[in-house]
Amino acid sequence: MSRRPGAGVVFLTLRDPSYDVSIGVTCYRQVFDAVADLVSEGARVVVHAKPEWYAPRGQLSLRAAEIKPVGIGELLARLEQLKRTLAAEGLFAADRKKPLPFLPRRIGSCAAARRRPSGTSWRTRAAAGPPSPSRCGTSRCRA
């Protein structure tokens, strides 16, 4: 990557190490600045570009209109962007945090599929022991 100060164009080289092939890419500074903090040496990207032929050197290059990080890099980039947005709103400020209680007053539970009536309490379930196939109604429960 080559970011020359004051220049409106950024020069990159895309490489495919599995085929040992590379091609030059140019893009406007605005295009690169959108992903500058996400893209570094060795990053995997998808580039939307048009081919350009430079006749004096007989060289083919690409003019990038859009650069997107892919894979885990893209997920981490979106997470970092969300963190920056929330931090800018002040949601990570120390004065907004509340201390955790030593002993909680209530404990909630969420289940994907309920097999028992909602009136059954934890004490009743614990006293009854593990569910038997006849009580549960599924073949996944074992006595």
Coordinates of N, CA and C in Angstrom, one line a residue:
M1 N 0.8 -1.2 0.0 CA 0.0 0.0 0.0 C 0.9 1.2 0.0
S2 N 0.4 2.2 -0.8 CA 1.2 3.5 -0.8 C 0.2 4.6 -0.7
R3 N 0.3 5.3 0.4 CA -0.6 6.5 0.6 C 0.3 7.7 0.7
R4 N 0.4 8.4 -0.4 CA 1.3 9.5 -0.5 C 0.5 10.7 0.1
P5 N 1.1 11.5 1.0 CA 0.5 12.7 1.5 C 0.1 13.7 0.5
G6 N -1.1 14.1 0.5 CA -1.6 15.1 -0.4 C -2.1 14.6 -1.7
A7 N -1.8 13.3 -2.0 CA -2.2 12.7 -3.3 C -3.7 12.3 -3.1
G8 N -4.4 12.4 -4.2 CA -5.8 11.9 -4.2 C -6.0 10.5 -4.6
V9 N -4.9 9.8 -4.8 CA -4.9 8.4 -5.3 C -4.1 7.5 -4.4
V10 N -4.6 6.3 -4.1 CA -3.8 5.3 -3.3 C -3.5 4.1 -4.2
F11 N -2.3 3.6 -4.0 CA -1.8 2.5 -4.9 C -1.7 1.3 -4.0
L12 N -2.3 0.2 -4.4 CA -2.3 -1.1 -3.7 C -1.8 -2.2 -4.7
T13 N -1.5 -3.3 -4.1 CA -1.2 -4.5 -4.9 C -2.0 -5.7 -4.4
L14 N -2.8 -6.3 -5.2 CA -3.6 -7.5 -4.8 C -2.7 -8.7 -5.2
R15 N -2.6 -9.6 -4.2 CA -1.9 -10.8 -4.5 C -2.7 -12.1 -4.2
D16 N -2.5 -13.1 -5.0 CA -3.1 -14.4 -4.8 C -1.9 -15.4 -4.5
P17 N -1.6 -15.7 -3.3 CA -0.5 -16.5 -3.0 C -0.6 -17.9 -3.5
S18 N -1.8 -18.4 -3.6 CA -1.9 -19.8 -4.1 C -1.5 -20.0 -5.6
Y19 N -1.6 -18.9 -6.4 CA -1.2 -18.9 -7.8 C 0.1 -18.1 -8.0
D20 N 0.6 -17.4 -7.0 CA 1.7 -16.5 -7.1 C 1.5 -15.5 -8.2
V21 N 0.4 -14.8 -8.1 CA 0.0 -13.8 -9.1 C -0.3 -12.5 -8.3
S22 N 0.0 -11.3 -8.9 CA -0.3 -10.0 -8.3 C -0.7 -9.1 -9.4
I23 N -1.5 -8.0 -9.0 CA -1.9 -7.0 -10.0 C -2.0 -5.7 -9.2
G24 N -1.7 -4.6 -9.8 CA -1.7 -3.3 -9.2 C -3.1 -2.8 -9.2
V25 N -3.5 -2.0 -8.2 CA -4.8 -1.5 -8.0 C -4.6 0.0 -7.6
T26 N -5.4 0.9 -8.2 CA -5.4 2.3 -7.8 C -6.9 2.6 -7.4
C27 N -7.0 3.5 -6.4 CA -8.3 3.9 -6.0 C -8.2 5.3 -5.4
Y28 N -9.3 6.0 -5.4 CA -9.3 7.4 -4.9 C -9.2 7.3 -3.4
R29 N -8.7 8.3 -2.8 CA -8.4 8.4 -1.3 C -9.7 8.2 -0.6
Q30 N -10.9 8.7 -1.0 CA -12.1 8.5 -0.3 C -12.5 7.1 -0.3
V31 N -12.3 6.3 -1.3 CA -12.6 4.9 -1.4 C -11.8 4.1 -0.3
F32 N -10.5 4.4 -0.3 CA -9.6 3.7 0.6 C -9.8 4.2 2.1
D33 N -10.0 5.5 2.3 CA -10.2 6.0 3.7 C -11.4 5.3 4.4
A34 N -12.4 4.8 3.6 CA -13.6 4.2 4.2 C -13.2 2.9 4.9
V35 N -12.1 2.2 4.4 CA -11.7 0.9 4.9 C -10.2 0.9 5.4
A36 N -9.6 2.1 5.6 CA -8.2 2.2 5.9 C -7.9 1.6 7.2
D37 N -8.7 1.7 8.2 CA -8.4 1.2 9.5 C -8.7 -0.3 9.6
L38 N -9.4 -0.9 8.6 CA -9.7 -2.3 8.6 C -8.8 -3.1 7.7
V39 N -8.2 -2.5 6.7 CA -7.3 -3.2 5.7 C -5.9 -2.9 6.0
S40 N -5.1 -4.0 6.1 CA -3.7 -3.9 6.3 C -3.0 -5.0 5.5
E41 N -1.7 -5.1 5.6 CA -0.9 -6.1 4.8 C -1.5 -7.5 5.1
G42 N -1.8 -8.2 4.1 CA -2.2 -9.6 4.3 C -3.7 -9.8 4.5
A43 N -4.5 -8.6 4.5 CA -5.9 -8.7 4.7 C -6.6 -9.3 3.5
R44 N -7.7 -10.0 3.7 CA -8.5 -10.5 2.6 C -9.6 -9.5 2.2
V45 N -9.6 -9.2 1.0 CA -10.6 -8.1 0.5 C -11.3 -8.6 -0.8
V46 N -12.4 -8.0 -1.0 CA -13.1 -8.1 -2.3 C -13.1 -6.7 -2.9
V47 N -12.6 -6.6 -4.1 CA -12.5 -5.3 -4.8 C -13.4 -5.2 -6.0
H48 N -14.3 -4.2 -6.1 CA -15.1 -3.9 -7.2 C -14.3 -2.9 -8.1
A49 N -13.8 -3.3 -9.2 CA -12.9 -2.5 -10.0 C -13.1 -2.6 -11.5
K50 N -12.6 -1.7 -12.2 CA -12.6 -1.7 -13.7 C -11.1 -1.9 -14.2
P51 N -10.9 -2.6 -15.2 CA -9.5 -2.7 -15.7 C -9.1 -1.5 -16.4
E52 N -7.8 -1.2 -16.3 CA -7.2 0.0 -17.0 C -5.9 -0.5 -17.7
W53 N -5.7 0.0 -18.9 CA -4.5 -0.4 -19.6 C -3.6 0.9 -19.7
Y54 N -2.4 0.8 -19.2 CA -1.5 1.9 -19.3 C -0.5 1.6 -20.4
A55 N -0.8 2.3 -21.6 CA -0.1 1.9 -22.8 C 1.4 2.2 -22.8
P56 N 1.9 3.3 -22.2 CA 3.4 3.5 -22.3 C 4.2 2.4 -21.6
R57 N 3.7 1.8 -20.6 CA 4.4 0.6 -20.0 C 3.9 -0.7 -20.4
G58 N 2.7 -0.7 -21.0 CA 2.1 -2.0 -21.4 C 1.7 -2.8 -20.2
Q59 N 1.0 -2.0 -19.3 CA 0.7 -2.6 -18.0 C -0.8 -2.6 -17.7
L60 N -1.3 -3.7 -17.2 CA -2.8 -3.8 -16.9 C -2.9 -3.5 -15.4
S61 N -3.8 -2.7 -15.0 CA -4.1 -2.5 -13.5 C -5.6 -2.4 -13.4
L62 N -6.0 -2.2 -12.1 CA -7.4 -2.1 -11.8 C -7.7 -0.8 -11.1
R63 N -8.8 -0.2 -11.4 CA -9.3 1.1 -10.8 C -10.4 0.7 -9.8
A64 N -10.2 0.7 -8.5 CA -11.2 0.2 -7.6 C -12.2 1.3 -7.3
A65 N -13.5 0.9 -7.3 CA -14.6 1.7 -7.0 C -15.1 1.4 -5.5
E66 N -14.8 0.2 -5.1 CA -15.2 -0.2 -3.7 C -14.3 -1.3 -3.2
I67 N -13.9 -1.2 -2.0 CA -13.1 -2.2 -1.3 C -13.8 -2.7 -0.1
K68 N -14.0 -4.0 0.1 CA -14.7 -4.6 1.2 C -13.8 -5.7 1.9
P69 N -13.6 -5.6 3.2 CA -12.9 -6.7 3.9 C -13.8 -7.9 4.0
V70 N -13.3 -9.1 3.9 CA -14.2 -10.3 4.0 C -13.7 -11.2 5.1
G71 N -14.5 -12.2 5.4 CA -14.2 -13.2 6.4 C -14.3 -12.7 7.8
I72 N -13.4 -13.2 8.6 CA -13.4 -12.8 10.0 C -13.0 -11.3 10.1
G73 N -12.2 -10.8 9.2 CA -11.9 -9.4 9.2 C -13.1 -8.5 9.1
E74 N -14.1 -8.9 8.2 CA -15.3 -8.1 8.1 C -16.1 -8.1 9.3
L75 N -16.2 -9.2 10.0 CA -17.0 -9.3 11.2 C -16.4 -8.5 12.3
L76 N -15.0 -8.6 12.4 CA -14.4 -7.8 13.4 C -14.5 -6.3 13.1
A77 N -14.4 -6.0 11.8 CA -14.6 -4.6 11.4 C -15.9 -4.0 11.8
R78 N -17.0 -4.8 11.6 CA -18.3 -4.3 12.0 C -18.4 -4.2 13.5
L79 N -17.8 -5.1 14.2 CA -17.9 -5.0 15.7 C -17.1 -3.8 16.2
E80 N -16.0 -3.5 15.6 CA -15.2 -2.3 16.0 C -16.0 -1.1 15.7
Q81 N -16.6 -1.0 14.5 CA -17.4 0.1 14.1 C -18.6 0.4 15.1
L82 N -19.2 -0.7 15.5 CA -20.3 -0.6 16.5 C -19.8 -0.1 17.8
K83 N -18.6 -0.6 18.3 CA -18.0 -0.2 19.5 C -17.7 1.3 19.5
R84 N -17.2 1.8 18.3 CA -16.9 3.2 18.2 C -18.1 4.1 18.2
T85 N -19.2 3.6 17.6 CA -20.5 4.3 17.6 C -21.0 4.4 19.0
L86 N -21.0 3.3 19.7 CA -21.6 3.3 21.1 C -20.7 4.1 22.0
A87 N -19.4 4.1 21.9 CA -18.5 4.9 22.7 C -18.7 6.3 22.4
A88 N -19.0 6.7 21.2 CA -19.3 8.1 20.9 C -20.5 8.6 21.5
E89 N -21.5 7.7 21.7 CA -22.7 8.0 22.4 C -22.6 8.1 23.9
G90 N -21.4 7.6 24.4 CA -21.1 7.6 25.8 C -21.7 6.4 26.6
L91 N -22.0 5.4 25.9 CA -22.6 4.2 26.5 C -21.6 3.4 27.3
F92 N -20.3 3.6 27.1 CA -19.3 2.8 27.8 C -18.7 3.7 28.9
A93 N -19.2 4.8 29.2 CA -18.7 5.7 30.2 C -18.8 5.0 31.6
A94 N -17.8 5.3 32.5 CA -17.8 4.7 33.8 C -18.9 5.1 34.7
D95 N -19.4 6.3 34.5 CA -20.5 6.8 35.3 C -21.9 6.1 35.0
R96 N -22.0 5.5 33.9 CA -23.2 4.8 33.5 C -23.2 3.3 34.0
K97 N -22.1 2.8 34.5 CA -22.0 1.4 34.9 C -22.6 1.3 36.3
K98 N -23.3 0.2 36.5 CA -23.8 -0.1 37.8 C -23.1 -1.3 38.4
P99 N -22.9 -1.3 39.7 CA -22.2 -2.5 40.3 C -23.1 -3.7 40.4
L100 N -22.6 -4.9 40.2 CA -23.3 -6.1 40.3 C -23.7 -6.4 41.8
P101 N -24.9 -6.9 42.0 CA -25.2 -7.3 43.4 C -24.4 -8.5 43.9
F102 N -24.1 -8.6 45.2 CA -23.4 -9.8 45.7 C -24.3 -11.0 45.5
L103 N -25.5 -11.0 45.9 CA -26.4 -12.1 45.7 C -27.7 -11.6 45.0
P104 N -27.9 -12.1 43.8 CA -29.1 -11.6 43.0 C -30.4 -12.0 43.7
R105 N -31.4 -11.1 43.5 CA -32.7 -11.4 44.1 C -33.5 -12.4 43.2
R106 N -33.3 -12.4 41.9 CA -34.1 -13.2 41.0 C -33.1 -13.8 40.0
I107 N -33.4 -15.0 39.5 CA -32.7 -15.6 38.4 C -33.7 -16.0 37.3
G108 N -33.5 -15.6 36.1 CA -34.4 -16.0 35.0 C -33.8 -17.1 34.2
S109 N -34.7 -17.8 33.5 CA -34.2 -18.9 32.6 C -35.0 -18.8 31.3
C110 N -34.3 -18.9 30.2 CA -35.0 -19.0 28.9 C -34.7 -20.3 28.2
A111 N -35.8 -20.9 27.7 CA -35.6 -22.2 27.0 C -36.2 -22.1 25.6
A112 N -35.6 -22.8 24.7 CA -36.1 -22.8 23.3 C -37.4 -23.6 23.2
A113 N -37.6 -24.7 23.9 CA -38.8 -25.4 23.8 C -39.2 -25.9 25.2
R114 N -40.4 -25.5 25.6 CA -40.9 -25.8 27.0 C -41.6 -27.2 26.9
R115 N -41.2 -28.1 27.8 CA -41.9 -29.4 27.8 C -42.8 -29.5 29.0
R116 N -42.7 -28.6 30.0 CA -43.5 -28.7 31.2 C -44.4 -27.4 31.3
P117 N -45.5 -27.6 32.1 CA -46.4 -26.4 32.3 C -45.6 -25.3 33.0
S118 N -46.0 -24.1 32.7 CA -45.3 -22.9 33.2 C -45.4 -22.8 34.8
G119 N -46.4 -23.4 35.4 CA -46.6 -23.3 36.8 C -45.6 -24.2 37.6
T120 N -44.8 -25.0 37.0 CA -43.9 -25.9 37.7 C -42.7 -25.0 38.2
S121 N -42.4 -25.2 39.5 CA -41.3 -24.4 40.0 C -40.0 -25.2 40.0
W122 N -38.9 -24.5 40.3 CA -37.6 -25.1 40.3 C -37.5 -26.1 41.5
R123 N -38.1 -25.8 42.6 CA -38.0 -26.7 43.8 C -38.8 -28.0 43.5
T124 N -39.9 -27.9 42.8 CA -40.7 -29.1 42.4 C -39.9 -29.9 41.5
R125 N -39.3 -29.3 40.5 CA -38.5 -30.1 39.5 C -37.3 -30.7 40.2
A126 N -36.6 -30.0 41.1 CA -35.4 -30.5 41.7 C -35.8 -31.7 42.7
A127 N -36.9 -31.6 43.4 CA -37.3 -32.7 44.2 C -37.8 -33.9 43.5
A128 N -38.3 -33.7 42.3 CA -38.8 -34.9 41.5 C -37.6 -35.7 40.8
G129 N -36.4 -35.1 40.7 CA -35.3 -35.8 40.1 C -35.3 -35.6 38.6
P130 N -34.4 -36.3 38.0 CA -34.3 -36.1 36.5 C -35.5 -36.6 35.8
P131 N -35.9 -36.0 34.7 CA -37.1 -36.5 34.0 C -37.0 -37.9 33.4
S132 N -38.0 -38.6 33.4 CA -38.1 -39.9 32.8 C -38.7 -39.8 31.5
P133 N -38.5 -40.7 30.5 CA -39.1 -40.6 29.2 C -40.6 -40.5 29.3
S134 N -41.2 -41.1 30.3 CA -42.7 -41.1 30.4 C -43.2 -39.7 30.8
R135 N -42.4 -38.9 31.6 CA -42.8 -37.6 32.0 C -42.4 -36.6 30.9
C136 N -41.3 -36.8 30.3 CA -40.9 -35.8 29.3 C -41.6 -35.9 28.0
G137 N -41.8 -37.1 27.5 CA -42.5 -37.3 26.3 C -41.7 -37.4 25.1
T138 N -40.3 -37.3 25.3 CA -39.4 -37.4 24.1 C -38.5 -38.5 24.3
S139 N -37.9 -38.9 23.2 CA -36.9 -40.0 23.3 C -35.5 -39.5 23.7
R140 N -35.3 -38.2 23.8 CA -34.0 -37.7 24.2 C -33.8 -37.8 25.7
C141 N -34.9 -37.9 26.5 CA -34.8 -38.0 27.9 C -34.5 -39.5 28.2
R142 N -33.6 -39.7 29.2 CA -33.2 -41.1 29.6 C -33.4 -41.2 31.1
A143 N -33.9 -42.4 31.5 CA -34.2 -42.6 32.9 C -32.9 -42.9 33.6

